[in-house]
CSV table of C-alpha atoms and ligand atoms in Angstrom, one decimal:
chain,number,residue,atom,x,y,z
A,28,MET,CA,19.9,11.6,-21.7
A,29,SER,CA,17.7,10.3,-24.5
A,30,LYS,CA,17.5,11.7,-28.2
A,31,MET,CA,13.9,12.5,-27.7
A,32,TYR,CA,14.8,14.7,-24.4
A,33,GLU,CA,17.6,16.5,-26.5
A,34,LEU,CA,14.9,17.1,-29.1
A,35,ALA,CA,12.3,18.4,-27.0
A,36,ARG,CA,15.1,20.5,-25.2
A,37,GLU,CA,15.7,22.5,-28.2
A,38,VAL,CA,11.9,22.9,-29.2
A,39,TYR,CA,11.2,24.5,-25.6
A,40,ARG,CA,14.5,26.4,-26.2
A,41,THR,CA,12.8,28.2,-29.1
A,42,TYR,CA,10.0,29.5,-26.6
A,43,GLY,CA,12.9,30.4,-24.0
A,44,VAL,CA,11.9,27.7,-21.6
A,45,ASP,CA,14.8,26.0,-20.1
A,46,THR,CA,13.8,22.3,-19.3
A,47,GLU,CA,16.8,21.3,-17.2
A,48,LYS,CA,15.5,24.3,-14.7
A,49,ALA,CA,12.1,22.9,-14.9
A,50,LEU,CA,13.3,19.3,-14.1
A,51,ASP,CA,15.5,20.6,-11.3
A,52,THR,CA,12.2,22.5,-9.5
A,53,LEU,CA,10.0,19.6,-10.1
A,54,LYS,CA,12.2,17.1,-8.3
A,55,ASP,CA,12.1,19.2,-4.9
A,56,VAL,CA,8.1,19.8,-5.0
A,57,THR,CA,6.6,17.7,-2.3
A,58,ILE,CA,3.2,15.8,-2.8
A,59,SER,CA,1.7,15.0,0.1
A,60,ILE,CA,0.1,11.5,-0.5
A,61,HIS,CA,-3.1,10.4,1.1
A,62,CYS,CA,-3.0,7.0,2.8
A,63,TRP,CA,-6.7,6.3,2.3
A,64,GLN,CA,-6.5,5.2,-1.4
A,65,GLY,CA,-5.3,2.0,0.0
A,66,ASP,CA,-8.2,1.0,2.0
A,67,ASP,CA,-11.1,2.7,0.9
A,68,VAL,CA,-10.9,5.1,3.8
A,69,ILE,CA,-11.6,2.5,6.3
A,70,GLY,CA,-8.7,3.0,8.8
A,71,PHE,CA,-7.9,0.7,11.6
A,72,ASP,CA,-9.8,2.3,14.9
A,73,SER,CA,-13.3,1.4,14.6
A,74,ARG,CA,-15.5,-1.3,12.5
A,75,GLU,CA,-17.8,1.4,11.5
A,76,SER,CA,-18.4,1.7,7.6
A,77,LEU,CA,-17.4,5.0,5.8
A,78,SER,CA,-19.7,7.8,6.7
A,79,GLY,CA,-19.7,11.7,6.6
A,80,GLY,CA,-21.2,12.0,3.2
A,81,ILE,CA,-18.4,10.5,1.2
A,82,GLN,CA,-18.3,7.3,-0.7
A,83,THR,CA,-15.9,4.7,-2.2
A,84,THR,CA,-17.5,2.8,-4.7
A,85,GLY,CA,-16.2,-0.6,-6.2
A,86,ASN,CA,-15.1,-3.7,-4.8
A,87,TYR,CA,-11.8,-4.3,-6.4
A,88,PRO,CA,-9.9,-7.3,-4.4
A,89,GLY,CA,-6.8,-7.0,-2.4
A,90,LYS,CA,-7.5,-4.1,-0.3
A,91,ALA,CA,-5.2,-3.5,2.8
A,92,THR,CA,-7.0,-4.2,5.9
A,93,THR,CA,-4.0,-4.1,8.4
A,94,PRO,CA,-1.2,-1.5,8.9
A,95,GLU,CA,1.3,-4.0,7.6
A,96,GLU,CA,-0.5,-4.5,4.4
A,97,LEU,CA,-1.1,-0.7,3.9
A,98,MET,CA,2.4,0.1,4.8
A,99,ALA,CA,3.6,-2.8,2.2
A,100,ASP,CA,1.4,-1.1,-0.6
A,101,PHE,CA,2.5,2.5,0.1
A,102,ASP,CA,5.9,1.2,-0.2
A,103,GLU,CA,5.5,-0.3,-3.8
A,104,VAL,CA,3.6,3.2,-4.3
A,105,LEU,CA,6.6,5.2,-3.4
A,106,ARG,CA,8.9,3.0,-5.2
A,107,LEU,CA,6.8,3.4,-8.4
A,108,LEU,CA,6.9,7.5,-7.6
A,109,PRO,CA,9.2,10.1,-8.8
A,110,GLY,CA,9.9,13.3,-6.7
A,111,LYS,CA,9.6,14.2,-3.2
A,112,LYS,CA,6.9,12.9,-1.1
A,113,LYS,CA,5.1,12.8,2.2
A,114,ILE,CA,2.6,10.5,3.6
A,115,ASN,CA,-1.1,12.1,4.7
A,116,LEU,CA,-2.5,10.1,7.8
A,117,HIS,CA,-5.9,10.2,9.3
A,118,ALA,CA,-6.3,9.9,13.1
A,119,SER,CA,-8.5,6.7,12.2
A,120,TYR,CA,-5.3,5.0,11.1
A,121,ALA,CA,-3.9,4.8,14.9
A,122,ILE,CA,-2.0,1.6,15.4
A,123,PHE,CA,-3.1,0.3,19.0
A,124,GLU,CA,-0.5,-2.1,20.1
A,125,LYS,CA,-2.3,-2.9,23.7
A,126,ARG,CA,-5.3,-1.3,24.5
A,127,ALA,CA,-7.6,0.6,22.1
A,128,VAL,CA,-8.4,4.1,23.1
A,129,GLY,CA,-11.3,6.5,21.9
A,130,ARG,CA,-10.5,9.1,19.5
A,131,ASN,CA,-10.6,11.8,22.2
A,132,HIS,CA,-7.8,10.0,24.0
A,133,LEU,CA,-5.4,9.5,21.1
A,134,LYS,CA,-1.8,10.0,21.9
A,135,PRO,CA,1.5,10.2,20.0
A,136,GLU,CA,2.1,6.6,21.0
A,137,HIS,CA,-0.7,5.3,18.6
A,138,PHE,CA,1.3,6.7,15.8
A,139,LYS,CA,4.8,5.5,16.6
A,140,LYS,CA,5.0,2.8,13.9
A,141,TRP,CA,3.9,5.5,11.4
A,142,VAL,CA,7.0,7.8,12.8
A,143,GLU,CA,9.3,4.9,12.2
A,144,PHE,CA,7.7,4.2,8.9
A,145,ALA,CA,8.3,7.6,7.8
A,146,LYS,CA,11.8,8.2,9.2
A,147,GLU,CA,13.0,5.2,7.7
A,148,ARG,CA,12.0,6.4,4.3
A,149,GLY,CA,12.9,10.2,4.7
A,150,LEU,CA,9.2,11.0,4.6
A,151,GLY,CA,7.4,14.0,6.5
A,152,ILE,CA,3.9,13.3,7.6
A,153,ASP,CA,0.6,15.3,7.3
A,154,PHE,CA,-2.3,14.5,9.7
A,155,ASN,CA,-6.1,14.7,9.8
A,156,PRO,CA,-8.4,14.4,12.7
A,157,THR,CA,-11.3,12.0,11.6
A,158,PHE,CA,-14.7,13.4,12.3
A,159,PHE,CA,-16.4,10.6,10.6
A,160,SER,CA,-17.1,6.6,10.5
A,161,HIS,CA,-17.7,6.9,14.3
A,162,PRO,CA,-20.5,6.2,16.5
A,163,MET,CA,-20.0,9.5,18.3
A,164,VAL,CA,-21.1,11.1,15.3
A,165,LYS,CA,-24.8,12.0,16.3
A,166,ASP,CA,-27.3,12.9,13.7
A,167,ASN,CA,-24.5,13.7,11.2
A,168,LEU,CA,-23.0,16.2,13.6
A,169,THR,CA,-19.8,16.4,15.6
A,170,LEU,CA,-18.1,19.8,15.9
A,171,SER,CA,-21.4,21.5,15.4
A,172,SER,CA,-23.5,19.2,17.6
A,173,PRO,CA,-26.1,20.7,20.1
A,174,ASP,CA,-25.3,17.7,22.3
A,175,GLU,CA,-22.3,19.0,24.7
A,176,GLU,CA,-21.1,15.6,25.3
A,177,VAL,CA,-20.8,14.8,21.6
A,178,ARG,CA,-19.2,18.5,20.9
A,179,LYS,CA,-16.8,18.1,23.6
A,180,TYR,CA,-15.8,14.6,22.4
A,181,TRP,CA,-14.9,15.9,18.8
A,182,VAL,CA,-13.4,18.9,20.5
A,183,ASP,CA,-11.1,16.6,22.7
A,184,HIS,CA,-10.1,14.6,19.5
A,185,GLY,CA,-9.1,17.7,17.5
A,186,LYS,CA,-7.0,18.9,20.7
A,187,ALA,CA,-5.4,15.3,20.9
A,188,CYS,CA,-4.7,15.5,16.9
A,189,LEU,CA,-3.1,19.0,17.4
A,190,LYS,CA,-0.3,17.1,19.9
A,191,ILE,CA,0.1,14.5,17.5
A,192,ALA,CA,0.6,16.8,14.6
A,193,GLN,CA,3.6,18.4,16.6
A,194,TYR,CA,5.0,14.9,17.4
A,195,PHE,CA,5.2,14.2,13.8
A,196,ALA,CA,6.8,17.6,12.8
A,197,GLU,CA,9.4,17.2,15.6
A,198,GLU,CA,9.9,13.7,14.8
A,199,THR,CA,10.2,14.1,11.2
A,200,GLY,CA,11.7,17.3,10.9
A,201,GLU,CA,9.5,18.4,8.4
A,202,PRO,CA,6.2,20.7,9.3
A,203,CYS,CA,3.1,18.9,9.6
A,204,VAL,CA,-0.1,20.3,7.8
A,205,MET,CA,-3.1,19.4,10.0
A,206,ASN,CA,-6.4,19.5,8.3
A,207,ILE,CA,-9.8,19.8,9.5
A,208,TRP,CA,-12.7,18.8,7.5
A,209,ILE,CA,-16.1,17.9,9.2
A,210,PRO,CA,-19.0,16.3,7.3
A,211,ASP,CA,-21.5,18.0,9.8
A,212,GLY,CA,-24.8,18.8,7.8
A,213,TYR,CA,-28.4,18.5,7.4
A,214,LYS,CA,-30.3,16.2,4.7
A,215,ASP,CA,-33.2,18.4,4.7
A,216,ILE,CA,-33.9,22.3,5.0
A,217,PRO,CA,-32.9,23.4,8.7
A,218,ALA,CA,-34.8,26.1,10.9
A,219,ASP,CA,-31.6,27.7,12.1
A,220,ARG,CA,-28.4,27.9,10.0
A,221,LEU,CA,-26.7,30.1,12.5
A,222,GLY,CA,-26.5,27.9,15.5
A,223,PRO,CA,-24.7,24.9,14.1
A,224,ARG,CA,-22.2,27.4,12.6
A,225,ALA,CA,-21.9,29.3,15.8
A,226,ARG,CA,-21.3,25.9,17.6
A,227,PHE,CA,-18.4,24.9,15.1
A,228,LYS,CA,-16.7,28.2,15.4
A,229,LYS,CA,-16.8,27.9,19.2
A,230,SER,CA,-15.3,24.4,18.8
A,231,LEU,CA,-12.9,25.5,16.6
A,232,ASP,CA,-11.7,28.1,18.9
A,233,GLU,CA,-11.5,25.6,21.7
A,234,ILE,CA,-9.0,23.1,19.9
A,235,LEU,CA,-6.9,26.0,18.7
A,236,SER,CA,-6.4,27.1,22.4
A,237,VAL,CA,-4.0,24.2,22.6
A,238,ARG,CA,-0.5,25.6,22.5
A,239,TYR,CA,1.5,24.4,19.4
A,240,ASP,CA,4.5,25.7,17.4
A,241,LYS,CA,3.3,27.4,14.5
A,242,SER,CA,6.3,27.0,12.7
A,243,LYS,CA,6.0,23.3,12.9
A,244,VAL,CA,2.4,22.9,12.4
A,245,TYR,CA,0.1,24.4,9.9
A,246,VAL,CA,-3.7,23.9,10.9
A,247,THR,CA,-5.8,23.9,7.6
A,248,LEU,CA,-9.6,24.2,7.3
A,249,GLU,CA,-11.4,22.7,4.4
A,250,SER,CA,-14.7,23.8,3.2
A,251,LYS,CA,-17.5,21.8,1.3
A,252,VAL,CA,-20.5,22.6,-0.6
A,253,PHE,CA,-22.5,19.3,0.3
A,254,GLY,CA,-22.3,15.5,1.3
A,255,ILE,CA,-24.3,12.6,0.3
A,256,GLY,CA,-27.3,12.4,2.6
A,257,LEU,CA,-26.5,16.0,3.6
A,258,GLU,CA,-27.6,17.9,0.6
A,259,SER,CA,-29.3,20.9,2.0
A,260,TYR,CA,-27.0,22.5,4.5
A,261,THR,CA,-23.1,22.2,5.2
A,262,VAL,CA,-22.0,23.5,8.5
A,263,GLY,CA,-18.5,24.2,7.3
A,264,SER,CA,-19.2,26.0,4.0
A,265,ALA,CA,-16.7,27.9,1.9
A,266,GLU,CA,-17.8,31.5,3.5
A,267,PHE,CA,-17.4,30.0,6.9
A,268,CYS,CA,-14.2,28.3,6.5
A,269,LEU,CA,-12.4,31.0,4.6
A,270,SER,CA,-13.4,33.7,7.0
A,271,TYR,CA,-12.6,31.6,9.9
A,272,ALA,CA,-9.1,30.9,8.5
A,273,ASN,CA,-8.6,34.7,7.9
A,274,ALA,CA,-9.8,35.8,11.1
A,275,LYS,CA,-7.7,33.1,13.3
A,276,HIS,CA,-4.7,33.0,10.8
A,277,ILE,CA,-4.9,29.6,9.9
A,278,THR,CA,-4.7,28.3,6.4
A,279,PRO,CA,-7.6,27.8,4.3
A,280,LEU,CA,-7.5,24.5,2.3
A,281,MET,CA,-9.4,24.2,-1.1
A,282,ASP,CA,-10.4,20.7,-2.2
A,283,ASN,CA,-11.5,20.7,-6.1
A,284,GLY,CA,-14.2,18.4,-5.4
A,285,HIS,CA,-16.2,21.0,-3.0
A,286,TYR,CA,-17.6,23.5,-5.1
A,287,HIS,CA,-20.3,23.6,-7.5
A,288,PRO,CA,-19.4,21.7,-10.9
A,289,THR,CA,-18.7,24.9,-12.9
A,290,GLU,CA,-16.8,26.8,-10.4
A,291,MET,CA,-13.1,26.2,-10.6
A,292,VAL,CA,-10.6,26.1,-7.9
A,293,SER,CA,-7.8,27.1,-10.5
A,294,ASP,CA,-9.5,30.4,-10.6
A,295,LYS,CA,-9.8,30.7,-6.8
A,296,ILE,CA,-6.1,30.4,-6.1
A,297,SER,CA,-4.6,33.9,-7.1
A,298,SER,CA,-7.3,35.3,-4.7
A,299,LEU,CA,-6.2,33.3,-1.8
A,300,LEU,CA,-2.6,33.7,-2.3
A,301,LEU,CA,-3.0,37.6,-2.3
A,302,PHE,CA,-4.5,37.3,1.5
A,303,ASN,CA,-2.8,34.2,2.9
A,304,ASP,CA,0.9,33.6,3.4
A,305,LYS,CA,0.1,29.6,2.4
A,306,ILE,CA,-2.9,27.9,1.2
A,307,ALA,CA,-3.6,24.1,0.8
A,308,LEU,CA,-5.0,22.0,-1.8
A,309,HIS,CA,-6.7,18.6,-1.9
A,310,ILE,CA,-6.2,17.8,-5.5
A,311,THR,CA,-9.1,15.4,-6.9
A,312,ARG,CA,-11.2,14.9,-9.7
A,313,PRO,CA,-15.0,15.2,-9.4
A,314,VAL,CA,-17.4,13.8,-12.2
A,315,ARG,CA,-20.7,15.8,-11.6
A,316,TRP,CA,-20.3,15.6,-7.8
A,317,ASP,CA,-17.6,15.4,-5.3
A,318,SER,CA,-16.9,11.8,-6.6
A,319,ASP,CA,-13.4,11.6,-5.9
A,320,HIS,CA,-12.2,10.0,-9.0
A,321,VAL,CA,-8.5,9.4,-9.6
A,322,VAL,CA,-6.7,12.7,-10.7
A,323,LEU,CA,-5.6,12.6,-14.0
A,324,PHE,CA,-3.7,14.7,-16.4
A,325,ASP,CA,-6.7,16.8,-17.4
A,326,ASP,CA,-7.4,20.6,-18.3
A,327,GLU,CA,-8.2,21.5,-14.4
A,328,THR,CA,-5.3,19.7,-13.0
A,329,ARG,CA,-3.0,21.4,-15.3
A,330,GLU,CA,-4.7,24.9,-14.9
A,331,ILE,CA,-4.2,24.6,-10.8
A,332,ALA,CA,-0.4,23.6,-11.3
A,333,LYS,CA,0.0,26.6,-13.7
A,334,GLU,CA,-1.7,28.9,-10.9
A,335,ILE,CA,0.8,27.6,-8.6
A,336,VAL,CA,3.7,27.9,-10.7
A,337,ARG,CA,3.2,31.1,-12.4
A,338,ASN,CA,2.3,33.0,-9.4
A,339,ASP,CA,5.7,31.7,-8.0
A,340,ALA,CA,3.9,29.8,-5.2
A,341,LEU,CA,5.4,26.7,-5.1
A,342,ASP,CA,6.7,27.1,-1.5
A,343,ARG,CA,3.5,28.8,-0.5
A,344,VAL,CA,0.9,25.9,-1.6
A,345,PHE,CA,0.8,22.7,0.4
A,346,ILE,CA,-0.2,20.2,-2.2
A,347,ALA,CA,-1.8,17.0,-1.5
A,348,THR,CA,-4.0,14.5,-3.2
A,349,ASP,CA,-7.5,13.3,-2.1
A,350,TYR,CA,-9.5,10.5,-3.8
A,351,PHE,CA,-10.4,6.9,-3.4
A,352,ASP,CA,-11.3,4.7,-6.2
A,353,ALA,CA,-12.0,1.1,-5.0
A,354,SER,CA,-13.0,-0.1,-8.6
A,355,ILE,CA,-9.7,-0.4,-10.0
A,356,ASN,CA,-6.3,-1.7,-8.6
A,357,ARG,CA,-5.6,0.5,-5.8
A,358,LEU,CA,-2.0,1.0,-6.1
A,359,SER,CA,-2.4,2.0,-9.7
A,360,ALA,CA,-5.0,4.5,-8.6
A,361,TRP,CA,-2.6,5.9,-6.3
A,362,ILE,CA,0.1,6.1,-8.9
A,363,THR,CA,-1.8,7.5,-11.6
A,364,GLY,CA,-3.4,10.4,-9.4
A,365,VAL,CA,-0.2,11.5,-8.1
A,366,ARG,CA,2.2,11.2,-11.1
A,367,SER,CA,-0.6,13.3,-12.6
A,368,VAL,CA,-0.4,16.2,-10.1
A,369,GLN,CA,3.5,16.0,-11.0
A,370,GLU,CA,2.8,15.8,-14.8
A,371,ALA,CA,0.7,19.1,-14.5
A,372,LEU,CA,3.5,20.9,-12.4
A,373,LEU,CA,5.9,20.0,-15.1
A,374,PHE,CA,3.6,21.2,-17.8
A,375,ALA,CA,3.2,24.2,-15.8
A,376,LEU,CA,7.0,24.7,-15.4
A,377,LEU,CA,7.5,24.1,-19.0
A,378,GLN,CA,5.2,27.2,-20.2
A,379,PRO,CA,6.8,30.6,-21.1
A,380,ASN,CA,4.9,32.1,-18.1
A,381,GLU,CA,6.3,35.4,-18.4
A,382,GLU,CA,5.8,35.6,-22.1
A,383,LEU,CA,2.4,34.6,-22.0
A,384,LYS,CA,1.6,37.2,-19.4
A,385,LYS,CA,2.9,39.8,-21.6
A,386,LEU,CA,0.8,38.8,-24.5
A,387,GLN,CA,-2.0,39.1,-22.3
A,388,ASN,CA,-1.7,42.7,-21.7
A,389,GLU,CA,-0.4,43.2,-25.4
A,390,ASP,CA,-1.9,40.8,-27.9
A,391,LEU,CA,-4.8,38.4,-27.1
A,392,THR,CA,-5.0,37.0,-30.4
A,393,ALA,CA,-1.4,35.8,-30.1
A,394,LEU,CA,-1.8,34.6,-26.7
A,395,MET,CA,-4.5,32.4,-27.8
A,396,VAL,CA,-2.4,30.8,-30.6
A,397,MET,CA,0.6,30.4,-28.3
A,398,GLN,CA,-1.1,28.6,-25.5
A,399,GLU,CA,-2.8,26.2,-28.2
A,400,GLU,CA,0.7,25.6,-29.8
A,401,LEU,CA,2.0,25.0,-26.3
A,402,LYS,CA,-0.3,22.0,-25.7
A,403,THR,CA,1.3,20.0,-28.3
A,404,ALA,CA,5.0,20.5,-27.6
A,405,PRO,CA,6.8,17.8,-26.8
A,406,PHE,CA,6.0,17.4,-23.1
A,407,GLY,CA,6.2,13.8,-22.9
A,408,ALA,CA,9.9,13.4,-23.8
A,409,VAL,CA,10.6,16.0,-20.9
A,410,TRP,CA,8.4,13.6,-18.3
A,411,GLU,CA,10.1,10.6,-19.4
A,412,GLU,CA,13.3,12.1,-18.7
A,413,PHE,CA,12.4,13.1,-15.3
A,414,LEU,CA,11.4,9.5,-14.7
A,415,GLU,CA,14.5,8.5,-16.0
A,416,ARG,CA,16.8,10.6,-13.8
A,417,GLU,CA,14.5,9.7,-10.6
A,418,HIS,CA,15.3,6.1,-11.3
A,419,VAL,CA,11.5,5.2,-11.7
A,420,GLU,CA,9.9,2.8,-14.2
A,421,LYS,CA,7.6,4.3,-16.8
A,422,ASN,CA,5.4,1.4,-17.0
A,423,TYR,CA,4.2,1.1,-13.5
A,424,LEU,CA,1.0,-1.1,-14.7
A,425,LYS,CA,3.5,-4.0,-15.2
A,426,ALA,CA,5.0,-3.6,-11.8
A,427,VAL,CA,1.5,-3.1,-10.2
A,428,LYS,CA,0.0,-6.2,-12.0
A,429,ALA,CA,3.1,-8.1,-10.9
A,430,TYR,CA,2.5,-7.0,-7.3
A,431,GLU,CA,-1.3,-7.9,-7.6
A,432,GLU,CA,-0.3,-11.6,-8.7
A,433,LYS,CA,2.1,-11.7,-5.9
A,434,ILE,CA,0.6,-10.0,-3.0
A,435,LEU,CA,-3.0,-8.8,-3.6
A,436,LYS,CA,-4.2,-12.1,-4.7
A,437,GLU,CA,-3.2,-13.8,-1.7
A,438,ARG,CA,-5.3,-11.4,0.5
A,439,LYS,CA,-8.6,-12.6,1.7
B,23,LIG,C1,-14.4,15.0,2.3
B,23,LIG,C2,-13.0,15.6,2.1
B,23,LIG,C3,-11.9,15.0,3.2
B,23,LIG,C4,-11.7,13.5,2.9
B,23,LIG,C5,-10.7,12.9,3.8
B,23,LIG,C6,-10.7,11.6,3.8
B,23,LIG,O1,-15.2,15.3,1.5
B,23,LIG,O2,-12.5,15.8,1.1
B,23,LIG,O3,-10.7,15.7,2.7
B,23,LIG,O4,-11.8,13.3,1.7
B,23,LIG,O5,-10.3,13.8,4.8
B,24,LIG,ZN1,-10.7,16.9,0.9
């Protein structure tokens, strides 16, 4: 135990905060880490470039292009991250050992290697059907397409994924969160806003008609405000997705890049907690739009974490990261983002939350003063203690640079 930590523990004690309890809680909070930071959301199942209104910018050398490379990079990231982790896969990361199949015919066997990878490391797996970067996306539409062949293809994909999600849960012994997000929308003003949403609804109903174990698989539905090239209309809007999730008793997912820039997900969490057993988050950093910058230890990330912690909802919120930066070392991007989420959670756990709630009802002046004071409390020493107890290096930059020299620079 460092001197710095001992002093910090005393400081927090004066606020009535037990740092030991905070550290103990944090080590069991699972963060679901998105695999797609490692290869700029490309995957292995098609040669298509990234579509669906999302974009990775940058051309930093050394990106993973094979399952082996992605797994090796992910391992290095895991080694440099404290706490409990899960891996979040997209269907496009299927590994075909013999014949490749279409996304409508995906089977558990195409993810066998991922299951082996996860089991060897004691990780759970979350999953996402991939409704983008594929020739069957027609006129930017998938589950809402008016073309029955297209719509059916993607319904079959969703059904196939549900079975794979159950296989993940059964193999790893950890529940699998299966998140549905579609890019469907129009660049310009549509004449019919109802039709596409009605078809999306029907498609979701069809996918969910597959029998699955609700204690093992949590289906989530992610809304969006707009995508690049799809600025005028988004089928899976916030109202659609939240209403559908509530009507069908699935779990709503909020990605904090998917709202207008002055709308804050931190303010939405409490409302959703009042009406849902579980909720899910994609934590990202939107800069002026859904840019998916690397998550930082910033105000909104901290505010999101506070909402989870002070509402006693750590076991009701599925926390996942979702961003992609190709302009810097991808492993560093991965680690910085995930650690930032964990730092924000620790920061939240170190707030005298009951005392602050009390002040909100009794003395708003004191509330402001105390909230400001807590910002400069010796948080860093507690975070470093956490890293030490988890046997994880503080200086990941050094490790990442060494990996870059040895491994990434050798890649073509
Ligand atoms: C896109 C959504 C979605 C994707 C991933 C790759 O705007 O945020 O979650 O980022 O599925
Ligand atoms: Zn997302």
